[in-house]
Each structure stands twice: as structure tokens, then as C-alpha cells.
PDB file of C-alpha atoms in Angstrom:
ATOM      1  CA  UNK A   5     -34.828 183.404  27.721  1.00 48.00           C
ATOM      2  CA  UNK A   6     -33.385 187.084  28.393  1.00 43.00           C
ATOM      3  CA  UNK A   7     -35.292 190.414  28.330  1.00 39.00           C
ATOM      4  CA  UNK A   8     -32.785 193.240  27.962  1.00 36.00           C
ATOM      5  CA  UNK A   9     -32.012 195.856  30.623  1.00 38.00           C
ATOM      6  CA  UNK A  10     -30.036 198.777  30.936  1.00 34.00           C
ATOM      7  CA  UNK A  11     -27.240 198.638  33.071  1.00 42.00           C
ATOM      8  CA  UNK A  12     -23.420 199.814  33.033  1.00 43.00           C
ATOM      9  CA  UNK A  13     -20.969 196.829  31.636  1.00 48.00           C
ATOM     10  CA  UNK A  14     -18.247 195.631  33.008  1.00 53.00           C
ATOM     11  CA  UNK A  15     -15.704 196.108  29.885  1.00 55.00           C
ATOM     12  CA  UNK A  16     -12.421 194.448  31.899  1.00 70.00           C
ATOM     13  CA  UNK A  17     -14.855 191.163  32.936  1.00 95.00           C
ATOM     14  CA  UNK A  18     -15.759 189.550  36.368  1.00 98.00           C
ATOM     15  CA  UNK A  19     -13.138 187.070  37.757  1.00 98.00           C
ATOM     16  CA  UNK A  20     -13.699 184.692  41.028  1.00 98.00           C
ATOM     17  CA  UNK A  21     -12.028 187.554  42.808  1.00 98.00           C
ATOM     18  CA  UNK A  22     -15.107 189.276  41.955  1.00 98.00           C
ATOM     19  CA  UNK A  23     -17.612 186.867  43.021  1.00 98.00           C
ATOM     20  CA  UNK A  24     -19.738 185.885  46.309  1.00 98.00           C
ATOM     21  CA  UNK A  25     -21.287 182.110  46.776  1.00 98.00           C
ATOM     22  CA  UNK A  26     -24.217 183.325  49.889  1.00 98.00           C
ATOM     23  CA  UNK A  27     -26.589 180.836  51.528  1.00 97.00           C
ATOM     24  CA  UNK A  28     -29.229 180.487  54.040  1.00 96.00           C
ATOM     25  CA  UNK A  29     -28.138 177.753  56.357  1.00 95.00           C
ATOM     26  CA  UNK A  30     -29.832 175.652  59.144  1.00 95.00           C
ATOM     27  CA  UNK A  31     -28.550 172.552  60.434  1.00 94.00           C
ATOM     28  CA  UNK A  32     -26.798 171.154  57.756  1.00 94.00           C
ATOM     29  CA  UNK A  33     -23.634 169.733  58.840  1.00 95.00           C
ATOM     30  CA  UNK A  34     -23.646 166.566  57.039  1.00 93.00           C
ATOM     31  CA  UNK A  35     -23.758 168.458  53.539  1.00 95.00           C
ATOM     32  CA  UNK A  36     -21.820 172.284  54.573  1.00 96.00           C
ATOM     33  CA  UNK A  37     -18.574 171.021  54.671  1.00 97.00           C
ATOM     34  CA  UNK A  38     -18.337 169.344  50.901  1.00 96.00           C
ATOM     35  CA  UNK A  39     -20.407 171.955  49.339  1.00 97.00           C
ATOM     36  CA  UNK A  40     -17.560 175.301  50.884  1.00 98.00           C
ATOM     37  CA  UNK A  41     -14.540 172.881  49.437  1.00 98.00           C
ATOM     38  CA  UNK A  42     -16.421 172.505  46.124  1.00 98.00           C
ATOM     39  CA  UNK A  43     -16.912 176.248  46.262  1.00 98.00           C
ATOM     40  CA  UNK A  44     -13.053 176.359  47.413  1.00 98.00           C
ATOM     41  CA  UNK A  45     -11.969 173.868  44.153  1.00 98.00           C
ATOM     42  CA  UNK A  46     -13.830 175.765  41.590  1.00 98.00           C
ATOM     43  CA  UNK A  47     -13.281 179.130  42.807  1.00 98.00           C
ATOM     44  CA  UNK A  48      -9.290 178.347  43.406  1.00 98.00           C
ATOM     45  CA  UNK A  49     -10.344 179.644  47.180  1.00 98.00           C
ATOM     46  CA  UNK A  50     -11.200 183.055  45.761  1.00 98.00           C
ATOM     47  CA  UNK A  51     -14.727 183.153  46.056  1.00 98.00           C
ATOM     48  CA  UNK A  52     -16.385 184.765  49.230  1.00 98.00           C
ATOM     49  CA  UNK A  53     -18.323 182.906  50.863  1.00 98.00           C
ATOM     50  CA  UNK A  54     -21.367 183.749  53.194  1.00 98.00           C
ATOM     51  CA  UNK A  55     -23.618 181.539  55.260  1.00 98.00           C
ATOM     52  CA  UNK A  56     -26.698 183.387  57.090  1.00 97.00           C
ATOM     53  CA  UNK A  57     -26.771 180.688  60.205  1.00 96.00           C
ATOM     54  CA  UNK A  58     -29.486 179.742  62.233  1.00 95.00           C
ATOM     55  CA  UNK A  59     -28.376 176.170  63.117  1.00 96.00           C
ATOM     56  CA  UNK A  60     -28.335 174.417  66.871  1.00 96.00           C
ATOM     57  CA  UNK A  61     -25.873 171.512  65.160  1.00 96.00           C
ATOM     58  CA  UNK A  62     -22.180 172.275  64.174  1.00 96.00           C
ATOM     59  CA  UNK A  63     -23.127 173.795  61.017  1.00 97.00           C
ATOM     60  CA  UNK A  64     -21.797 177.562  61.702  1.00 97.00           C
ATOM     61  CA  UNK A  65     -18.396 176.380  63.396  1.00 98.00           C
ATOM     62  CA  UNK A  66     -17.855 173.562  59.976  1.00 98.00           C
ATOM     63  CA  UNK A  67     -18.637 176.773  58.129  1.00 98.00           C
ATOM     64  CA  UNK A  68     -16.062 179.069  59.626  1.00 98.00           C
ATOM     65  CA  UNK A  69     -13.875 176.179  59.649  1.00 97.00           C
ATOM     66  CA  UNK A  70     -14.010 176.064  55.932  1.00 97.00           C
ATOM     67  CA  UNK A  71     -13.178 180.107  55.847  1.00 97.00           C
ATOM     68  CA  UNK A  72     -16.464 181.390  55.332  1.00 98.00           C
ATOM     69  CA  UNK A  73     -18.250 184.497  56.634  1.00 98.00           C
ATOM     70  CA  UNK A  74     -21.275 183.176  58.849  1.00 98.00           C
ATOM     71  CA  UNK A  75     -23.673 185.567  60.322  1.00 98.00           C
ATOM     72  CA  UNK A  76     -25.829 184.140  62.963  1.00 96.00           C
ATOM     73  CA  UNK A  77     -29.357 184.584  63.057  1.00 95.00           C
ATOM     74  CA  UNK A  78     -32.529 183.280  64.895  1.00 94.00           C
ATOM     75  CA  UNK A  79     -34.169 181.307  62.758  1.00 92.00           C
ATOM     76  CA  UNK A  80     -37.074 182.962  60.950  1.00 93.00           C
ATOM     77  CA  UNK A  81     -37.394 180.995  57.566  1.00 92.00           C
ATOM     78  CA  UNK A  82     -35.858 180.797  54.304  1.00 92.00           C
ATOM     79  CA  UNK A  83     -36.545 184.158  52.946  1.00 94.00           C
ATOM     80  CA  UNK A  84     -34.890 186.109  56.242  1.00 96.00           C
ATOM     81  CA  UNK A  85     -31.492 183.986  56.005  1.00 96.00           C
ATOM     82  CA  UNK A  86     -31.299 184.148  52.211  1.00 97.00           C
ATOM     83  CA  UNK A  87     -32.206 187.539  52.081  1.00 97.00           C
ATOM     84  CA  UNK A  88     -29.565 188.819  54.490  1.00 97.00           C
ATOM     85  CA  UNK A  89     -27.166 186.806  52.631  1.00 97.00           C
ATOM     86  CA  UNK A  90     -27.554 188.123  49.285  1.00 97.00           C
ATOM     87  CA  UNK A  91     -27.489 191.791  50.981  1.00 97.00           C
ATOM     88  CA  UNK A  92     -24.068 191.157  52.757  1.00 97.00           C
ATOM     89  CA  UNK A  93     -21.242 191.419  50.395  1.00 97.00           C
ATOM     90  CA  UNK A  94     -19.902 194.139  48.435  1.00 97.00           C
ATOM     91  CA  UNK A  95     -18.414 192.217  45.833  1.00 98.00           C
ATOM     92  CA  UNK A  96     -20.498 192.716  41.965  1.00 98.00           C
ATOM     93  CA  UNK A  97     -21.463 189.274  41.607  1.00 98.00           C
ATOM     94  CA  UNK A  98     -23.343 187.141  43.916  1.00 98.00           C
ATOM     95  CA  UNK A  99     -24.365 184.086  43.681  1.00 98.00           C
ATOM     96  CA  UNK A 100     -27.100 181.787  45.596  1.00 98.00           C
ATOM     97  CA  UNK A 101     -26.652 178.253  46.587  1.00 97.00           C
ATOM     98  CA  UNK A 102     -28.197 175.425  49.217  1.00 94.00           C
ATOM     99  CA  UNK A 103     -25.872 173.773  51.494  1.00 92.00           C
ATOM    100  CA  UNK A 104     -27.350 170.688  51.099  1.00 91.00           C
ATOM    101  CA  UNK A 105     -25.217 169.411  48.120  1.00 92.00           C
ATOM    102  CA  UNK A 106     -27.665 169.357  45.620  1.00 94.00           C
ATOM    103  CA  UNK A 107     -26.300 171.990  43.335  1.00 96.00           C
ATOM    104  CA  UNK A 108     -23.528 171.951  40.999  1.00 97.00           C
ATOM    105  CA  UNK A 109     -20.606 174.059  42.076  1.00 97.00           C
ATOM    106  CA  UNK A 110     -18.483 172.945  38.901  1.00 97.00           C
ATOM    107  CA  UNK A 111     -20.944 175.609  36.779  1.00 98.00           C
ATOM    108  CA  UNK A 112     -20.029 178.736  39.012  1.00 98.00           C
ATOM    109  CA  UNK A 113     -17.426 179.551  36.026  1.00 98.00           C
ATOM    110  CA  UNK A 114     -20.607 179.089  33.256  1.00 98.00           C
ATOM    111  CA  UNK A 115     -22.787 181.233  35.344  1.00 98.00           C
ATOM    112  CA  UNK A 116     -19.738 183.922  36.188  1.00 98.00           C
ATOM    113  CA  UNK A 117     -19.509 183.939  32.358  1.00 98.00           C
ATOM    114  CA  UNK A 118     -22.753 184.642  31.793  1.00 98.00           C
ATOM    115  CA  UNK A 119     -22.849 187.547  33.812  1.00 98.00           C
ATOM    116  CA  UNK A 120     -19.570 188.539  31.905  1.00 98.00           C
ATOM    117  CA  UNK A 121     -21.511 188.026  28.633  1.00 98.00           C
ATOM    118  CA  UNK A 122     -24.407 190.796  30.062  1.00 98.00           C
ATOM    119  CA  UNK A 123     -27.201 188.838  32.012  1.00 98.00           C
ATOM    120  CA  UNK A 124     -28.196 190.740  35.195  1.00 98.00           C
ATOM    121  CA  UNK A 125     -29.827 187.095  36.807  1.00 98.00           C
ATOM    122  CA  UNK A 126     -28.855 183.605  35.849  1.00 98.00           C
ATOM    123  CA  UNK A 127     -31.025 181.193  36.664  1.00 98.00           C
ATOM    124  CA  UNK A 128     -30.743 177.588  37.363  1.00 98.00           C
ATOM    125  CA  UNK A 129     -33.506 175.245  35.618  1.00 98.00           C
ATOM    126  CA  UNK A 130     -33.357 171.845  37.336  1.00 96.00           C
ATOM    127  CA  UNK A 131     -36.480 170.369  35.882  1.00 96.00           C
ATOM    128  CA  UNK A 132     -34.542 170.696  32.311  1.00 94.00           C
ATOM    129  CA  UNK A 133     -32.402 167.743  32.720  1.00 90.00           C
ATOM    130  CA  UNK A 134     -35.393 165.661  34.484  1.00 90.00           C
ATOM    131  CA  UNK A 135     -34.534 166.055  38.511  1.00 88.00           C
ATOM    132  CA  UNK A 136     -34.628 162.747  38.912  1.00 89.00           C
ATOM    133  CA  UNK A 137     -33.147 162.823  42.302  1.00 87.00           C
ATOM    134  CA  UNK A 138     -36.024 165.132  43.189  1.00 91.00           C
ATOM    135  CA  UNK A 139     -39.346 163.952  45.372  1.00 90.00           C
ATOM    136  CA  UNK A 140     -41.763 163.663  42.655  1.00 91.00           C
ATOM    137  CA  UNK A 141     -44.522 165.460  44.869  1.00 91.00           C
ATOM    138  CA  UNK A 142     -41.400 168.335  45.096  1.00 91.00           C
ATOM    139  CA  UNK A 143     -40.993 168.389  41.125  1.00 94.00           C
ATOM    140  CA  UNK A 144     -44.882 168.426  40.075  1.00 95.00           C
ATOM    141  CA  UNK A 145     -45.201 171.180  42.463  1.00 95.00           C
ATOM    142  CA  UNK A 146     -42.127 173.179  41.004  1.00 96.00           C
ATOM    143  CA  UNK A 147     -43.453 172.511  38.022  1.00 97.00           C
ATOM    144  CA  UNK A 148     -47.162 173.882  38.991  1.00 97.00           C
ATOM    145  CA  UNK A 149     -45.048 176.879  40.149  1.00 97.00           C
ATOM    146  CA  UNK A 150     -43.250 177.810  36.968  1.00 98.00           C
ATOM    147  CA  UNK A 151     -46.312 177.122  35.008  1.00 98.00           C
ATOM    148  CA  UNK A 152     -48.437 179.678  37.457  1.00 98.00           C
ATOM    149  CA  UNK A 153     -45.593 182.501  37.897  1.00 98.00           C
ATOM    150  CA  UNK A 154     -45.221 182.074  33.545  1.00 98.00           C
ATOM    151  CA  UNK A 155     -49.290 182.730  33.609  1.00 98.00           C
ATOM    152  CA  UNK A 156     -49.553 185.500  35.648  1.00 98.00           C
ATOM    153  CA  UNK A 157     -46.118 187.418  34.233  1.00 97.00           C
ATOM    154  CA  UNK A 158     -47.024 186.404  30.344  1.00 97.00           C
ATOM    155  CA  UNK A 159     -43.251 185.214  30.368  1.00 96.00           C
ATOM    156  CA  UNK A 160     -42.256 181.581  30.392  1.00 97.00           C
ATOM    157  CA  UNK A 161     -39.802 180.404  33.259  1.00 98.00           C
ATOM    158  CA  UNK A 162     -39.116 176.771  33.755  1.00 97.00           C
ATOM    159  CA  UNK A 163     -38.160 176.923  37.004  1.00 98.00           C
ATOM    160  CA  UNK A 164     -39.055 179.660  39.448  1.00 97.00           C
ATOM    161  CA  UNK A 165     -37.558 178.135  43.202  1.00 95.00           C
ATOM    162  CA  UNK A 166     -34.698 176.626  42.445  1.00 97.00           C
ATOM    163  CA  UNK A 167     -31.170 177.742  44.986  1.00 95.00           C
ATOM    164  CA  UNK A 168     -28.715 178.452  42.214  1.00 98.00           C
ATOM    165  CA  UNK A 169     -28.407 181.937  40.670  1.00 98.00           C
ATOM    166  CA  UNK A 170     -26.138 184.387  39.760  1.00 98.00           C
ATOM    167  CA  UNK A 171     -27.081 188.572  40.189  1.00 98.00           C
ATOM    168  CA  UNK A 172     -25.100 191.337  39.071  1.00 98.00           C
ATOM    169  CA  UNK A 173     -25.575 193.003  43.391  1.00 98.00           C
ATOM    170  CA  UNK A 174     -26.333 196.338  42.109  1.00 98.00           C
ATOM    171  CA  UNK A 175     -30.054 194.784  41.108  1.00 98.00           C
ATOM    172  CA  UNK A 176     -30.297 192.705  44.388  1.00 98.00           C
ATOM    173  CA  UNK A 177     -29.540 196.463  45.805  1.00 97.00           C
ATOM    174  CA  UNK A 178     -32.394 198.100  43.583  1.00 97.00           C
ATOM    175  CA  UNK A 179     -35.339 196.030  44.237  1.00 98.00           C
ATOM    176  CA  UNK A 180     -37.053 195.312  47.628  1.00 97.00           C
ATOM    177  CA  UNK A 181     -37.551 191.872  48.322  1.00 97.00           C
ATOM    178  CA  UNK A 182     -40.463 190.943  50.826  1.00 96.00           C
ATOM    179  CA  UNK A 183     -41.147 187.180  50.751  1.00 96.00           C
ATOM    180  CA  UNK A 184     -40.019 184.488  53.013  1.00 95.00           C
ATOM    181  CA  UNK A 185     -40.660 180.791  51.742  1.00 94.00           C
ATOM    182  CA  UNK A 186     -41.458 182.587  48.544  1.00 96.00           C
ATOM    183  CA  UNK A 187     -37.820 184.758  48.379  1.00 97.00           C
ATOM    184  CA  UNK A 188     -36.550 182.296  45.905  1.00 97.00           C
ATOM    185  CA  UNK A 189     -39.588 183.077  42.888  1.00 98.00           C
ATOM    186  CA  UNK A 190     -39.423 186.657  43.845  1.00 98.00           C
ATOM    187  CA  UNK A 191     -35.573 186.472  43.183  1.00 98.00           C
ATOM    188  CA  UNK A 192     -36.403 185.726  40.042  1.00 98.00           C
ATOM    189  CA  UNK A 193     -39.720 187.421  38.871  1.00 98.00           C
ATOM    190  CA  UNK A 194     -39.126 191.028  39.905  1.00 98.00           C
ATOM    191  CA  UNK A 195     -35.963 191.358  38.016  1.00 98.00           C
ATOM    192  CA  UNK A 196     -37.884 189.779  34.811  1.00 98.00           C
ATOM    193  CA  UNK A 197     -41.035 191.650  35.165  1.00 98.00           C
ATOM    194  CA  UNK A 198     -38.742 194.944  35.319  1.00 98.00           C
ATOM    195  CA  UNK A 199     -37.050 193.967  32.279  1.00 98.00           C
ATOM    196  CA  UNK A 200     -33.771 192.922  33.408  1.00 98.00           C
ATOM    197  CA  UNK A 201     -31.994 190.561  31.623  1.00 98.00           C
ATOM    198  CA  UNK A 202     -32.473 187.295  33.082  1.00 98.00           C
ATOM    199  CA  UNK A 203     -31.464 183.750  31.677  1.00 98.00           C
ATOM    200  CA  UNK A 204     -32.463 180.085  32.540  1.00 98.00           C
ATOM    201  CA  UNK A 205     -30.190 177.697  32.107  1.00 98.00           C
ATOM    202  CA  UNK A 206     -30.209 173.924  32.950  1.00 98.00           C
ATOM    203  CA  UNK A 207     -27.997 172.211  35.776  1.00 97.00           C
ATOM    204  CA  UNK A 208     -27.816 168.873  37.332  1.00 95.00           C
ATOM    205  CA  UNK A 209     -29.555 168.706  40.527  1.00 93.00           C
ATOM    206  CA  UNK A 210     -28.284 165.761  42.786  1.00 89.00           C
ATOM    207  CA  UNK A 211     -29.733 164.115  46.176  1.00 78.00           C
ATOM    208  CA  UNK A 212     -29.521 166.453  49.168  1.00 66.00           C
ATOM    209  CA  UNK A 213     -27.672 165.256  52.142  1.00 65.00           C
ATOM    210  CA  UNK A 214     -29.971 165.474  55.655  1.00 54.00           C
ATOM    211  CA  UNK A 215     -33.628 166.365  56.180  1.00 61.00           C
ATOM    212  CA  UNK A 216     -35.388 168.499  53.969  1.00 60.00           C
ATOM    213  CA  UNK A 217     -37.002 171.499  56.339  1.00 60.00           C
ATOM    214  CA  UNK A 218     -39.929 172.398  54.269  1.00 64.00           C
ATOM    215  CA  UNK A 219     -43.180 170.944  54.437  1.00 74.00           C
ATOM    216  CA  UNK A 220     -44.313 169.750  50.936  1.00 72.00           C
ATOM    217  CA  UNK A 221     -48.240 171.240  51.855  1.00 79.00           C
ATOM    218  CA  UNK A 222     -47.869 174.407  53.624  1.00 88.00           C
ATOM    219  CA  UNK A 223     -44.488 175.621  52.188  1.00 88.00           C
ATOM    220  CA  UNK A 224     -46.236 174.704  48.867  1.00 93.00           C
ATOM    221  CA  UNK A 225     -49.109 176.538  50.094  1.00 94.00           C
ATOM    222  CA  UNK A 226     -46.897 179.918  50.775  1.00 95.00           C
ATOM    223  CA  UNK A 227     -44.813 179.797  47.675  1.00 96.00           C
ATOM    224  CA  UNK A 228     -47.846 179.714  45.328  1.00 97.00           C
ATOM    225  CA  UNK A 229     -49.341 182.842  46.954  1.00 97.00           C
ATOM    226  CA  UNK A 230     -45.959 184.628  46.750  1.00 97.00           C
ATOM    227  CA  UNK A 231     -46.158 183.905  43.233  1.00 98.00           C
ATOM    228  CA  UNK A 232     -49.365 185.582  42.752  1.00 98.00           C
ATOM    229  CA  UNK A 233     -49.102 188.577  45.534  1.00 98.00           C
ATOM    230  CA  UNK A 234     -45.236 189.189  43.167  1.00 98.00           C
ATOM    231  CA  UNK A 235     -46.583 189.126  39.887  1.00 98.00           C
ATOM    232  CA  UNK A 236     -49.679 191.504  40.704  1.00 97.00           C
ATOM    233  CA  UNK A 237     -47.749 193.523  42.558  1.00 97.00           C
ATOM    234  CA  UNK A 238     -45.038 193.977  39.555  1.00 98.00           C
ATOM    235  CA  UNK A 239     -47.878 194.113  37.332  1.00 94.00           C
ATOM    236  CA  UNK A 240     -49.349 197.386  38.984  1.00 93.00           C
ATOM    237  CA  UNK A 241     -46.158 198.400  40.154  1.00 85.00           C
TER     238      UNK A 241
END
């Protein structure tokens, strides 16, 4: 998928030295420490990296162990942390993770040349490959998502919350984002519905490490009218 936008290109091409991994993070010291030295491997320790922190376990001081940026927070939900964290740095490229170790850190150099190749948001689809490590109430519900969000836009997406994408900043500058556990469909919605171009393309998605935070009914609840108050806002935008 990719709907054309306008934008200025970047003729010399984005390196790692370009780039910013960012994540929301709350008590998550069993996974943090892995997923910064995958980050650190791929990257060749060039990547920034930025954790928003609301944790009361060791997660911040693993964090700033590993050399990364945290800014500590009070916790007030998904959408606050990641949304600081895509706002804070002032390199072009920023990219979104989890720091649970579910995502695959190995396709930061795919997704770095996709920007290269003129996609303003790249997107990861985990249902592509199956998400078998997934919580099958987690993956029909993902799947109800992308299948409401593609309704109401008249675009197909395939997977509308997953952690891993890649923005060009200059659009996460341009658009105000106001959702909290629904931040991760608007990431991807508003840019679409305004005719950036955005791509989906499939990753592995692997079995977090520690306790999932959301609640499958409620969070579920709150994503699916995000969806609907984005896409009607976009649409009489």
C-alpha cells in the first residue's frame, strides 16, 4: 500500500546516524535491556535512543545503563509516553518500538530504506506472517481493528496498532496527535487519510517478555472508538 505525498527528498539518503528508535516504557526490565543492545547491534550504536519512563522497577536506570535518553514521566497511558517520545528528537527519522521484545530490531535497516526509497510512514503488519505468538483474543481484536479503521477510511490497512514504525519527524511535527490507548491507529491513519505515503510491510512478531499492561476489554474498548472519533475527524477535517 502507499498513497503519494508531497514532501522534500532526501537526495544524499538517511544513515543510522540519522535515525531515532523512541518508546513508551513502564516496568519492563526483564525485556529493556535485550531490546537497547539489539537496537545497539543493528544500528552499530548509532541510533538514538529514547525511552519516555514511567516505571517503579529498574527499567529507567537498565535504560540509561544501555546509553539511552530516558525522560521520566508519571504514568498516564500509552498514548502520553509514546507521544512525548516520538516528539523528542531532532533527528529526520524516527522510529517506534515496544520494549517488550516482541519486535524485530534486525529490520530497522529495511524500514530506514524504505524511508530512503520515499515513504513518509512504514508500517509494521504482524498479522501478515500469522502472530502466532500473539493471544488469540489480542489478534482477532487487531484484526477487528484493521478491518473497522479500513471501513471507515475506504483504505485497506492490515494492521492498525502494531509498535513498529518508521516516520520521516517532519510529519510527526505536522499533525496533532490526541489519542491515548488509541495513539498507535492514529499514528497511522492521519498520515494515510492526508495522503502521505504510507507502507505496510510484514515482520515477525515474537513472545513479549513480562506482563502485558493492557486490558484485553476496556483497552479494546478505547482503541475501537479512537478508530472511529480519527477517521471522522480526518474525514471532515
Amino acid at each position: 500500500m502507499a498513497i503519494q505525498g508531497s514532501r522534500a527528498e532526501n537526495s544524499a539518503g538517511y544513515t543510522f546516524d540519522d535515525l531515532a528508535v523512541v518508546m513508551g516504557t513502564y516496568n519492563e526490565e526483564e525485556a529493556i535491556g535485550t531490546v537497547l543492545d539489539d537496537i545497539a547491534t543493528v544500528t552499530d550504536g548509532r541510533a538514538e535512543v529514547v525511552c519516555v519512563d514511567g516505571s517503579s522497577d529498574r527499567t529507567p536506570e537498565i535504560a540509561r545503563e544501555h546509553g539511552a535518553t530516558v525522560i521520566e514521566q508519571e504514568p498516564q497511558g500509552y498514548g502520553v509516553a509514546v507521544r512525548e517520545a516520538v516528539l523528542t528528537p531532532d533527528r529526520p527519522v524516527v522510529v517506534t518500538t515496544d520494549c517488550d521484545d516482541t519486535y524485530p530490531m534486525e529490520r530497522l535497516p529495511d524500514f530506514l530504506a524504505e524511508i530512503n526509497d520515499g515513504a513518509d510512514v512504514v508500517s509494521g503488519d504482524r498479522l501478515y506472517y500469522g502472530a502466532e505468538q500473539m493471544p488469540a483474543m489480542n489478534k482477532l481484536g487487531n484484526e477487528l481493528f484493521a478491518l473497522l479503521a479500513s471501513v471507515l477510511m475506504g483504505k485497506r490497512v492490515h494492521d492498525t496498532t502494531t509498535g513498529m514504525r518508521a516516520y520521516r519527524r517532519e510529519v510527526l511535527q505536522k499533525i496533532v496527535w490526541t489519542e491515548n490507548t488509541g495513539l498507535s491507529a492514529e499514528l497511522l491513519m492521519r498520515p494515510l487519510m492526508r495522503g502521505y505515503d504510507v507502507r505496510e510491510r510484514p515482520i515477525e512478531y515474537d513472545e513479549r517478555k513480562g506482563e502485558t499492561k493492557l486490558d484485553p476489554f476496556s483497552g479494546g474498548a478505547a482503541i475501537a472508538k479512537s478508530i472511529v472519533r480519527v477517521a471522522l475527524e480526518e474525514r471532515f477535517r
